[in-house]
PDB file of C-alpha atoms in Angstrom:
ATOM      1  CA  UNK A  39     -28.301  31.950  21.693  1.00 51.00           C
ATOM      2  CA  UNK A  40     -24.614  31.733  21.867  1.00 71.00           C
ATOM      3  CA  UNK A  41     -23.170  29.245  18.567  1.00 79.00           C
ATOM      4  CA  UNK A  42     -20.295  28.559  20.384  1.00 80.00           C
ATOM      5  CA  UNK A  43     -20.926  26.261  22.459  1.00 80.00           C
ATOM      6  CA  UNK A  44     -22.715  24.448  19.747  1.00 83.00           C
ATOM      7  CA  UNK A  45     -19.415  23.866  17.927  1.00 88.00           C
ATOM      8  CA  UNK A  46     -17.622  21.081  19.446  1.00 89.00           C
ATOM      9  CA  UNK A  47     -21.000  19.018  20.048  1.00 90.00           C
ATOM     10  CA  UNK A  48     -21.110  19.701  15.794  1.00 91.00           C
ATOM     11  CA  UNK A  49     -18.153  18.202  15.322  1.00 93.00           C
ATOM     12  CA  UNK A  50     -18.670  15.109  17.747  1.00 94.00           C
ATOM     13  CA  UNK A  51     -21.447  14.631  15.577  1.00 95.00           C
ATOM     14  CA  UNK A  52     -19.469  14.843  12.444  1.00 96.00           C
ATOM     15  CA  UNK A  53     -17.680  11.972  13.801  1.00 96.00           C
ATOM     16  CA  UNK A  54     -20.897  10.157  14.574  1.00 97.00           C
ATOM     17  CA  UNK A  55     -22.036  10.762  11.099  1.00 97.00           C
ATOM     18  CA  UNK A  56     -18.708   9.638   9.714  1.00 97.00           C
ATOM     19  CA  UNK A  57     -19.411   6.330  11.812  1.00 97.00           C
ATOM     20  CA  UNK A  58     -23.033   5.554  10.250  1.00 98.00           C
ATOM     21  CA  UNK A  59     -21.578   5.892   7.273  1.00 98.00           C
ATOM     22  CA  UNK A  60     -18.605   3.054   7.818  1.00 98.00           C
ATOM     23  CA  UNK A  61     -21.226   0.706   9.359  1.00 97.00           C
ATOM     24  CA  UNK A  62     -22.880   1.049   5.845  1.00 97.00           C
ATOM     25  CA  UNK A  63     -19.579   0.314   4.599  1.00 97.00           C
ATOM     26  CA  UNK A  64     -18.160  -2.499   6.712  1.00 97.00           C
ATOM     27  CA  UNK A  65     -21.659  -4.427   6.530  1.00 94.00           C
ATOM     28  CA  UNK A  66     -21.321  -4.115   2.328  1.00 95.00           C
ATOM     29  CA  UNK A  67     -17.463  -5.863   3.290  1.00 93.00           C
ATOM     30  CA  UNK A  68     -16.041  -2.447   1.571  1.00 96.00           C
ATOM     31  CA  UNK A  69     -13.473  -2.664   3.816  1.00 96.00           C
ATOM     32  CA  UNK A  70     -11.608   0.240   2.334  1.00 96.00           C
ATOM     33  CA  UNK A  71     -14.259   2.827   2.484  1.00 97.00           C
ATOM     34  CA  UNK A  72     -15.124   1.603   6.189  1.00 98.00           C
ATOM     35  CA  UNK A  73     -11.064   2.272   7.307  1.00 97.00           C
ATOM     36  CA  UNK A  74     -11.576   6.039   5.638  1.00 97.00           C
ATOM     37  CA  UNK A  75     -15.193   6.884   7.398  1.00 98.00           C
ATOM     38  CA  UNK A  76     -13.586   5.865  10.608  1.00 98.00           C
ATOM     39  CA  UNK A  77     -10.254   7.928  10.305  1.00 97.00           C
ATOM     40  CA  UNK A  78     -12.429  10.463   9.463  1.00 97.00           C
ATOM     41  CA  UNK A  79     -14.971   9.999  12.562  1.00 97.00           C
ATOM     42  CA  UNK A  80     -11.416   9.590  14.180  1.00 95.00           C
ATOM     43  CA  UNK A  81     -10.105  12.990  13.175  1.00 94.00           C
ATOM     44  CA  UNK A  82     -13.068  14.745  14.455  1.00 94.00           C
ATOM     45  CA  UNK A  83     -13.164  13.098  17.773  1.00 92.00           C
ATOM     46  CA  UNK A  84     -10.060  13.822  18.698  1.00 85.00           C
ATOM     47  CA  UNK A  85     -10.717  17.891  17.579  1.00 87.00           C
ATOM     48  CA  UNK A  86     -14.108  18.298  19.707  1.00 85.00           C
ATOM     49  CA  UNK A  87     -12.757  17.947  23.408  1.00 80.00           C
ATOM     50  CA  UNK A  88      -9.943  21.142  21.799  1.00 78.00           C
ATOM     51  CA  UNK A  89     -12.326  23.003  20.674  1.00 81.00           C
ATOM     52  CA  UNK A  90     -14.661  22.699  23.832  1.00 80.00           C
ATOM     53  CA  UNK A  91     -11.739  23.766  26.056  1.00 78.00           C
ATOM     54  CA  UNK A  92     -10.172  26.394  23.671  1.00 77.00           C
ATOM     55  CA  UNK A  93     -13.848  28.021  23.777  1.00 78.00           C
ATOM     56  CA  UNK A  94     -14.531  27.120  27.190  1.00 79.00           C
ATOM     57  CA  UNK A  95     -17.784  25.348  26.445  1.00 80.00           C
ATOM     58  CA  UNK A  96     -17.577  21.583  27.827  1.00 81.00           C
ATOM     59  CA  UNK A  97     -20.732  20.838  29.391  1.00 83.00           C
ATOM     60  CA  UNK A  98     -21.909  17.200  30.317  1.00 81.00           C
ATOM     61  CA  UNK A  99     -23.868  17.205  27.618  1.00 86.00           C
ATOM     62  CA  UNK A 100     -20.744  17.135  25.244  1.00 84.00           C
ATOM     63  CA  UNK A 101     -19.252  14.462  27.391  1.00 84.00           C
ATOM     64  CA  UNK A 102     -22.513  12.134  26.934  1.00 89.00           C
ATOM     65  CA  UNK A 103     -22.606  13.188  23.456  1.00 92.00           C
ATOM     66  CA  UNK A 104     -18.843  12.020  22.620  1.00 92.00           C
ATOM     67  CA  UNK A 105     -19.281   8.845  24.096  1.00 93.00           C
ATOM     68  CA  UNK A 106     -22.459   7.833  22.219  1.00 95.00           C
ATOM     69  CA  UNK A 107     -20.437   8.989  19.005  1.00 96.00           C
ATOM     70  CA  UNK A 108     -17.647   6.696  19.708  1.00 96.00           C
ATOM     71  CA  UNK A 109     -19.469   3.950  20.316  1.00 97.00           C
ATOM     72  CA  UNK A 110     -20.716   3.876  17.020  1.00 97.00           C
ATOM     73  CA  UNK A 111     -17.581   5.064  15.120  1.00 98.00           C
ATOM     74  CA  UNK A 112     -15.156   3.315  17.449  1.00 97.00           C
ATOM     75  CA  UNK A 113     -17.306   0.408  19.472  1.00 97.00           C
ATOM     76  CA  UNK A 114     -19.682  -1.067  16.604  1.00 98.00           C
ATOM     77  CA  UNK A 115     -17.470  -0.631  13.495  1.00 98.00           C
ATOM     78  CA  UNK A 116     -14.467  -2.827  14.440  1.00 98.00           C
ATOM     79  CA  UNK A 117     -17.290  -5.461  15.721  1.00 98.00           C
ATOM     80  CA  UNK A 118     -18.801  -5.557  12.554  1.00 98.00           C
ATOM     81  CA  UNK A 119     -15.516  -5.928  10.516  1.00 98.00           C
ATOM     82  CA  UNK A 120     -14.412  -8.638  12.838  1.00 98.00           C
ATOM     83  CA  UNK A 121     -18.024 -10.307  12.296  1.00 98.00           C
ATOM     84  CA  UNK A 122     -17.315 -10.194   8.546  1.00 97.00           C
ATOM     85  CA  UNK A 123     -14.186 -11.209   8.442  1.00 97.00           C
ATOM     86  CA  UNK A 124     -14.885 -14.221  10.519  1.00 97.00           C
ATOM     87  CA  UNK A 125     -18.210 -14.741   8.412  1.00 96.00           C
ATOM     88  CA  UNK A 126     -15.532 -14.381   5.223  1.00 95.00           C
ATOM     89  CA  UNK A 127     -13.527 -17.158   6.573  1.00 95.00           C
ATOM     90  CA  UNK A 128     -16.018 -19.691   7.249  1.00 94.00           C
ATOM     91  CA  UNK A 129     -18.559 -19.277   3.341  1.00 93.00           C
ATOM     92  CA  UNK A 130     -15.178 -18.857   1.228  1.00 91.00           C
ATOM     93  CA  UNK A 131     -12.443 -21.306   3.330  1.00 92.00           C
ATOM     94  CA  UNK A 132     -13.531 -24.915   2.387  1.00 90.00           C
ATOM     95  CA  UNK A 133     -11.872 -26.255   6.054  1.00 88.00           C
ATOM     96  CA  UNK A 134     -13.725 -23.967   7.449  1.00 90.00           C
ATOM     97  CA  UNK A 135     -17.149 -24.497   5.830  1.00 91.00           C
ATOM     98  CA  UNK A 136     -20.071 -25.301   7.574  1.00 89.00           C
ATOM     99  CA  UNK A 137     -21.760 -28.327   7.772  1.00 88.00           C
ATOM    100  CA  UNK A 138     -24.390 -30.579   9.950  1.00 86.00           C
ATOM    101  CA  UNK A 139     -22.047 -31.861  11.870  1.00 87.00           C
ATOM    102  CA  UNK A 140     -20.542 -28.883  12.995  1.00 88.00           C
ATOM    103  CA  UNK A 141     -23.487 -26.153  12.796  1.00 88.00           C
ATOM    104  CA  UNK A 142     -22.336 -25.060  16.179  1.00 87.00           C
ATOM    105  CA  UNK A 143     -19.445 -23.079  14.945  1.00 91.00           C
ATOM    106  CA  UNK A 144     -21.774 -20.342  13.478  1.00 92.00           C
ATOM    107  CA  UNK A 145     -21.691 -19.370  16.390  1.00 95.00           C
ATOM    108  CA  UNK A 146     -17.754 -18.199  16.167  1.00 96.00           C
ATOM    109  CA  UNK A 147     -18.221 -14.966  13.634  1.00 97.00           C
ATOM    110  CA  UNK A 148     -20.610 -13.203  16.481  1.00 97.00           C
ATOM    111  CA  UNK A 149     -17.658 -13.474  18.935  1.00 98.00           C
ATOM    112  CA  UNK A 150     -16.332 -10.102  16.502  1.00 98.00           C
ATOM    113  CA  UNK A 151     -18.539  -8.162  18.663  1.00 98.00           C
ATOM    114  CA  UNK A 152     -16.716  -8.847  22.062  1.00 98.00           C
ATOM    115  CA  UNK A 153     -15.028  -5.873  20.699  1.00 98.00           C
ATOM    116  CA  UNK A 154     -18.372  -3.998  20.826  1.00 98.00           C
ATOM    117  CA  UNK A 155     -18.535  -5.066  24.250  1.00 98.00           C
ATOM    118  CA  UNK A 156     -15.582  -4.312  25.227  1.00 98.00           C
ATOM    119  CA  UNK A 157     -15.551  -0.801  24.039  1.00 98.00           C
ATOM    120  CA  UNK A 158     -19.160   0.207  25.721  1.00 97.00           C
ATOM    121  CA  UNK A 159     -17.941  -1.178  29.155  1.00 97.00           C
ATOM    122  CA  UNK A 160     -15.096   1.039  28.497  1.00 96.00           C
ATOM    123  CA  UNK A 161     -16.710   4.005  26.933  1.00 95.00           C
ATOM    124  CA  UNK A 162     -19.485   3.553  30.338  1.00 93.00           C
ATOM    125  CA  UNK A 163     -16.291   3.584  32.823  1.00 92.00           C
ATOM    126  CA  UNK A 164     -14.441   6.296  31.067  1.00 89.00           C
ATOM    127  CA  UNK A 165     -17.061   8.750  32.174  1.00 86.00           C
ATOM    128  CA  UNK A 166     -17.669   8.307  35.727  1.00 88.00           C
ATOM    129  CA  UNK A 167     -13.834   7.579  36.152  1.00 83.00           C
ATOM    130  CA  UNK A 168     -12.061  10.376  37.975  1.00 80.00           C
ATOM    131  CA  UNK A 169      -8.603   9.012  37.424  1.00 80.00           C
ATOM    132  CA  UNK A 170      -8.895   9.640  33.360  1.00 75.00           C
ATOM    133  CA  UNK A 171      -9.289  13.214  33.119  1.00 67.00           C
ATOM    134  CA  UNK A 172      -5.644  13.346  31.829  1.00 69.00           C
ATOM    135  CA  UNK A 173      -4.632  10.187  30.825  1.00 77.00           C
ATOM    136  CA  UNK A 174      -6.355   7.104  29.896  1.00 88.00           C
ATOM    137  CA  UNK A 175      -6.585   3.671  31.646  1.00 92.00           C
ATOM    138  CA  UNK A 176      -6.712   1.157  28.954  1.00 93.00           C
ATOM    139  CA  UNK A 177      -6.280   1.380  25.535  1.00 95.00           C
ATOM    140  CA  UNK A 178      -8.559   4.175  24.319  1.00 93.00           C
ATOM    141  CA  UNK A 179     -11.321   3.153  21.902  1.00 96.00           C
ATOM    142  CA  UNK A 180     -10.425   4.883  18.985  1.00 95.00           C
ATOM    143  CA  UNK A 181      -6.875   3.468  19.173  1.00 95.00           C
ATOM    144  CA  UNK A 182      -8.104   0.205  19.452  1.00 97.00           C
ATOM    145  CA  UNK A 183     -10.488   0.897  16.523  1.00 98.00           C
ATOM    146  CA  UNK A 184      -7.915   1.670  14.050  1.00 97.00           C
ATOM    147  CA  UNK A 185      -6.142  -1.609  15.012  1.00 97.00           C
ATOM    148  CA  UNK A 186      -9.215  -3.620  14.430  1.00 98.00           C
ATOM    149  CA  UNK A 187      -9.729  -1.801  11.207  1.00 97.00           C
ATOM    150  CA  UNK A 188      -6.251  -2.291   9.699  1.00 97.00           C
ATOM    151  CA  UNK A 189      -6.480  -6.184  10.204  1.00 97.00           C
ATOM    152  CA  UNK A 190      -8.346  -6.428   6.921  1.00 96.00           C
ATOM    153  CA  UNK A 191      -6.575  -3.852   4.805  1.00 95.00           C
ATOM    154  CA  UNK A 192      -3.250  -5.433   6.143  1.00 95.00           C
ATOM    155  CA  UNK A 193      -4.527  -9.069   5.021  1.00 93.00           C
ATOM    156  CA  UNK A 194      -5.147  -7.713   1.264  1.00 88.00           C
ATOM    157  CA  UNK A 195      -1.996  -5.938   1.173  1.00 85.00           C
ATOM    158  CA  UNK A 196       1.197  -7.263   2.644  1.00 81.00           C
ATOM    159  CA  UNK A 197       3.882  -8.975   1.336  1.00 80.00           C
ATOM    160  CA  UNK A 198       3.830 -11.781   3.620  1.00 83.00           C
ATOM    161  CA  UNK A 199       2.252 -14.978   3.049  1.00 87.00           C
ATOM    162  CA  UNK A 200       2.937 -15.928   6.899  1.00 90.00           C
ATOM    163  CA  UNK A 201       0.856 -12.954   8.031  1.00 92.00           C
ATOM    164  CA  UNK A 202      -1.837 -13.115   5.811  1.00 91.00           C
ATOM    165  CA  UNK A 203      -2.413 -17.362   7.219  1.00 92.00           C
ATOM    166  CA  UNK A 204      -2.605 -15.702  10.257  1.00 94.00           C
ATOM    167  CA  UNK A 205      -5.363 -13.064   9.750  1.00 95.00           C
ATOM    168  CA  UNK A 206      -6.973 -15.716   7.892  1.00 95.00           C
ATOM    169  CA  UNK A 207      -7.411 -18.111  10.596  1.00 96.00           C
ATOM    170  CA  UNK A 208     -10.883 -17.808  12.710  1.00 96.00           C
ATOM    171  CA  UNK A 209      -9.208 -19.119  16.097  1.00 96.00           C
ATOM    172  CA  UNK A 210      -6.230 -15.885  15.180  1.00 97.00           C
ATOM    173  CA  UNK A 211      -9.249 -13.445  15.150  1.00 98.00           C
ATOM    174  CA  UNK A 212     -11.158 -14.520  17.863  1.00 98.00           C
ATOM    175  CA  UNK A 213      -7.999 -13.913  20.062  1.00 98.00           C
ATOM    176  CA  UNK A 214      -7.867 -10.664  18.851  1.00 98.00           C
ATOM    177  CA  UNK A 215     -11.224  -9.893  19.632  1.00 98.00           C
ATOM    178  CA  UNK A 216     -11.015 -11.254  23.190  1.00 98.00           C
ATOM    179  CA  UNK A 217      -7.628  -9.538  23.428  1.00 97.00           C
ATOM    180  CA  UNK A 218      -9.109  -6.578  22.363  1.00 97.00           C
ATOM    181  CA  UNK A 219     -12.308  -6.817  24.688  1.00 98.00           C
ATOM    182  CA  UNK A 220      -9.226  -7.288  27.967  1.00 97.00           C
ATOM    183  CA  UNK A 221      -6.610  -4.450  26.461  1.00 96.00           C
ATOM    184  CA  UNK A 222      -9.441  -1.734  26.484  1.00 97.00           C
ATOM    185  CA  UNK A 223     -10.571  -2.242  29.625  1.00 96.00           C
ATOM    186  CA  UNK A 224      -6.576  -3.069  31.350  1.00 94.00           C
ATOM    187  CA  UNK A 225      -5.587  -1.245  34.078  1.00 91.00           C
ATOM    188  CA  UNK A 226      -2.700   0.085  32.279  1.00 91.00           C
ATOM    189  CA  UNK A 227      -2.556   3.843  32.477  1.00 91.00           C
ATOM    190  CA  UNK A 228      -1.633   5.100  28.721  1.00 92.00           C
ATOM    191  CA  UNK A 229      -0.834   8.679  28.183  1.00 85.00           C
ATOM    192  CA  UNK A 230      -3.840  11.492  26.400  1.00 79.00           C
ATOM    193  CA  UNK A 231      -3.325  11.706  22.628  1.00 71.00           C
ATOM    194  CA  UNK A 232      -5.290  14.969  22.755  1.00 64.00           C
ATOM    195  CA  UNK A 233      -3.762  18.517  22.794  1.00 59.00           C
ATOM    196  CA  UNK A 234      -4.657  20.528  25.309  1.00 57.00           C
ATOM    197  CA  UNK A 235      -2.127  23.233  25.295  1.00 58.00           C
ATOM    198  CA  UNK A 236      -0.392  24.476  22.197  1.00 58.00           C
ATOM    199  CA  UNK A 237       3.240  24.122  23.692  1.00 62.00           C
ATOM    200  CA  UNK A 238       5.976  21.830  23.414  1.00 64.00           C
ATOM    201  CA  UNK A 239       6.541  21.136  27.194  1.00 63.00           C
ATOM    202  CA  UNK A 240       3.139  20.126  27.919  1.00 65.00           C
ATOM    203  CA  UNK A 241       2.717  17.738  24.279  1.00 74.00           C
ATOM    204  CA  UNK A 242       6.235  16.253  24.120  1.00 80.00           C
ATOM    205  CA  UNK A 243       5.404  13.149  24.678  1.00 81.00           C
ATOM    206  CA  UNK A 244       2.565  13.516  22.383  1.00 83.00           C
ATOM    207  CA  UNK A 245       4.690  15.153  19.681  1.00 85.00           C
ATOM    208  CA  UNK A 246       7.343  12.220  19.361  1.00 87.00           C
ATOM    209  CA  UNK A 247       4.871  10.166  19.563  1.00 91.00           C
ATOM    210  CA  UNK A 248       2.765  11.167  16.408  1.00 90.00           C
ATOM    211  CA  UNK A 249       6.616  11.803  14.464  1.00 92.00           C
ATOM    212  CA  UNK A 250       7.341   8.044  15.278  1.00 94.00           C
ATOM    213  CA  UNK A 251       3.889   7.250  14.309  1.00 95.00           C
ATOM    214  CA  UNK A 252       4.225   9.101  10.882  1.00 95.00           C
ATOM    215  CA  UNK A 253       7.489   6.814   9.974  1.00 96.00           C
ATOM    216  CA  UNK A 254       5.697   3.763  10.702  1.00 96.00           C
ATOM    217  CA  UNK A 255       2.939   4.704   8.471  1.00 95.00           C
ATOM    218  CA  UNK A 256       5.271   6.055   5.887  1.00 95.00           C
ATOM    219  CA  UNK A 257       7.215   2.980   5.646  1.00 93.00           C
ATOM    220  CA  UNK A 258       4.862   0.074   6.315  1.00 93.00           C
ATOM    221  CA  UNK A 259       1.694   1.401   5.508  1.00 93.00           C
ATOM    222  CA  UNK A 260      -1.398  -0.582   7.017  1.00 94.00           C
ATOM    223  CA  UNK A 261       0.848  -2.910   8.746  1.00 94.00           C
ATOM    224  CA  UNK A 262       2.306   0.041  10.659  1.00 95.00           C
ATOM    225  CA  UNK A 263      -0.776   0.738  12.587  1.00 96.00           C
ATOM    226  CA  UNK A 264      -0.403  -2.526  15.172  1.00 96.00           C
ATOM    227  CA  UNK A 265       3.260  -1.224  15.466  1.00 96.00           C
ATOM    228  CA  UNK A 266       2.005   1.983  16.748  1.00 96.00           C
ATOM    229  CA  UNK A 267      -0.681   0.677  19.223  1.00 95.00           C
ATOM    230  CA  UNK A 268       2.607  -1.061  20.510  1.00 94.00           C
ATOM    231  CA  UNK A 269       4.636   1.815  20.773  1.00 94.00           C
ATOM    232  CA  UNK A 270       1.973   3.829  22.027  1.00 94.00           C
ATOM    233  CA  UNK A 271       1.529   0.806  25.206  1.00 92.00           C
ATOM    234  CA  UNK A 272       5.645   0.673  25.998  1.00 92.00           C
ATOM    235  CA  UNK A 273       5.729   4.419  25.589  1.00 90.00           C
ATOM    236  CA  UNK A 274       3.201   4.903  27.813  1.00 90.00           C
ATOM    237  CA  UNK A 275       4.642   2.074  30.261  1.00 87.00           C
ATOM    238  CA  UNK A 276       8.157   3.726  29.916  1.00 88.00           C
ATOM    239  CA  UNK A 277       6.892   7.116  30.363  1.00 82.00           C
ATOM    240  CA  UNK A 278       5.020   6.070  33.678  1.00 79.00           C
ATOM    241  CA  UNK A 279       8.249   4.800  35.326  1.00 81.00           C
ATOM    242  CA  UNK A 280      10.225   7.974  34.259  1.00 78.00           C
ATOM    243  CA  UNK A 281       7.657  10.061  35.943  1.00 71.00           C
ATOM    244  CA  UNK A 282       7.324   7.890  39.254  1.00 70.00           C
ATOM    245  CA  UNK A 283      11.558   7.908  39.629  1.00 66.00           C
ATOM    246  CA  UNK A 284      11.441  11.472  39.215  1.00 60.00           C
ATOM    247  CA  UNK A 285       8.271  11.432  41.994  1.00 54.00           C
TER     248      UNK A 285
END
């Protein structure tokens, strides 16, 4: 039996594990711990699909396997931290309280997982779509994890009183999650974030885009992470039009 081509399906399951364990996390509201599993989970997602190709062992089996990780690390998380924080809003805001009159809005902190939804009817088209083998059509589910996930750590920990209003309003959050459900499932083609070659002409793109990325983070911490989504949509946008000029 050849280990191999055990390897990468390892690792995609070192990112499933690292999403079981933020679940635990983001259900307990430790919204700090949840952020870290899912970076992690994250980190190894983004290593398996190298390692398959470097050893030349993708199968459909790691393909199947990959998605079912991400929905959990990347598709359930961020649907349960938007649940709580919604759920947050309405036991510890007094306007926001509820009451017998209005027993109908319980209804609002389960609209979090339109993000869940979103991200399995993206996950589901991702694999029998022929036209992402390269690139991605919509905003890729870990991406749009990591944006969801930062909402809460940017709400403890900014500087602006404006900002944190905003994330602290239900009706804010619930367009999020609907925008979220629509951006992950656009048809916006977005350049791969994975490297598949070790060079700079094929990863160019890829490489200014993760030294951008690093000043963002650098200088405005949590909050940088919606400024990278951003970037990473205009880049991609930008980069599309180059290419079809030069077509």
């Amino acid at each position: 039996m050849s280990i191999k081509k055990h390897i990468p399906n390892v690792i995609t399951l070192l990112n499933l594990s690292a999403g079981i364990f933020a679940l635990i996390h983001a259900f307990n509201g430790n919204y700090n711990e949840a952020f870290s599993c899912v970076c992690v989970g994250i980190f190894f997602d983004f290593w398996d699909g190298f390692f398959a190709r470097l050893l030349k062992v993708q199968s459909a089996l790691g393909l199947q396997l990959d998605s079912l990780a991400d929905m959990v690390t990347s598709g359930v998380v961020p649907g349960v931290v938007m649940y709580k924080m919604l759920a947050d809003i309405q036991e510890n805001q007094p306007d926001y309280n509820l009451t017998q009159e209005t027993f109908y809005m319980g209804i609002v902190p389960y609209l979090g997982f339109l993000i869940t939804l979103g991200s399995c009817y993206r996950l589901a088209k991702f694999n029998i779509d022929t036209r992402q083998t390269d690139s991605f059509i919509g905003l890729p589910t870990p991406a749009n994890a990591l944006l969801i996930m930062s909402l809460p750590m940017i709400l403890f920990d900014n500087q602006f009183e404006a900002l944190s209003n905003l994330l602290s309003n239900p009706y804010v959050l619930v367009g999020i999650s609907i925008f979220s459900a629509y951006i992950l499932n656009a048809e916006i083609p977005l350049f791969s974030l994975k490297v598949k070659y070790l060079n700079w002409a094929n990863n160019k793109t890829q490489i200014l885009f993760m030294i951008i990325s690093a000043l963002f983070l650098i200088f405005f911490q949590y909050l940088g992470i919606p400024m990278i989504i951003l970037f990473y949509v205009l880049l991609s946008v930008i980069t599309n039009k180059m290419e079809k000029k030069v077509a």
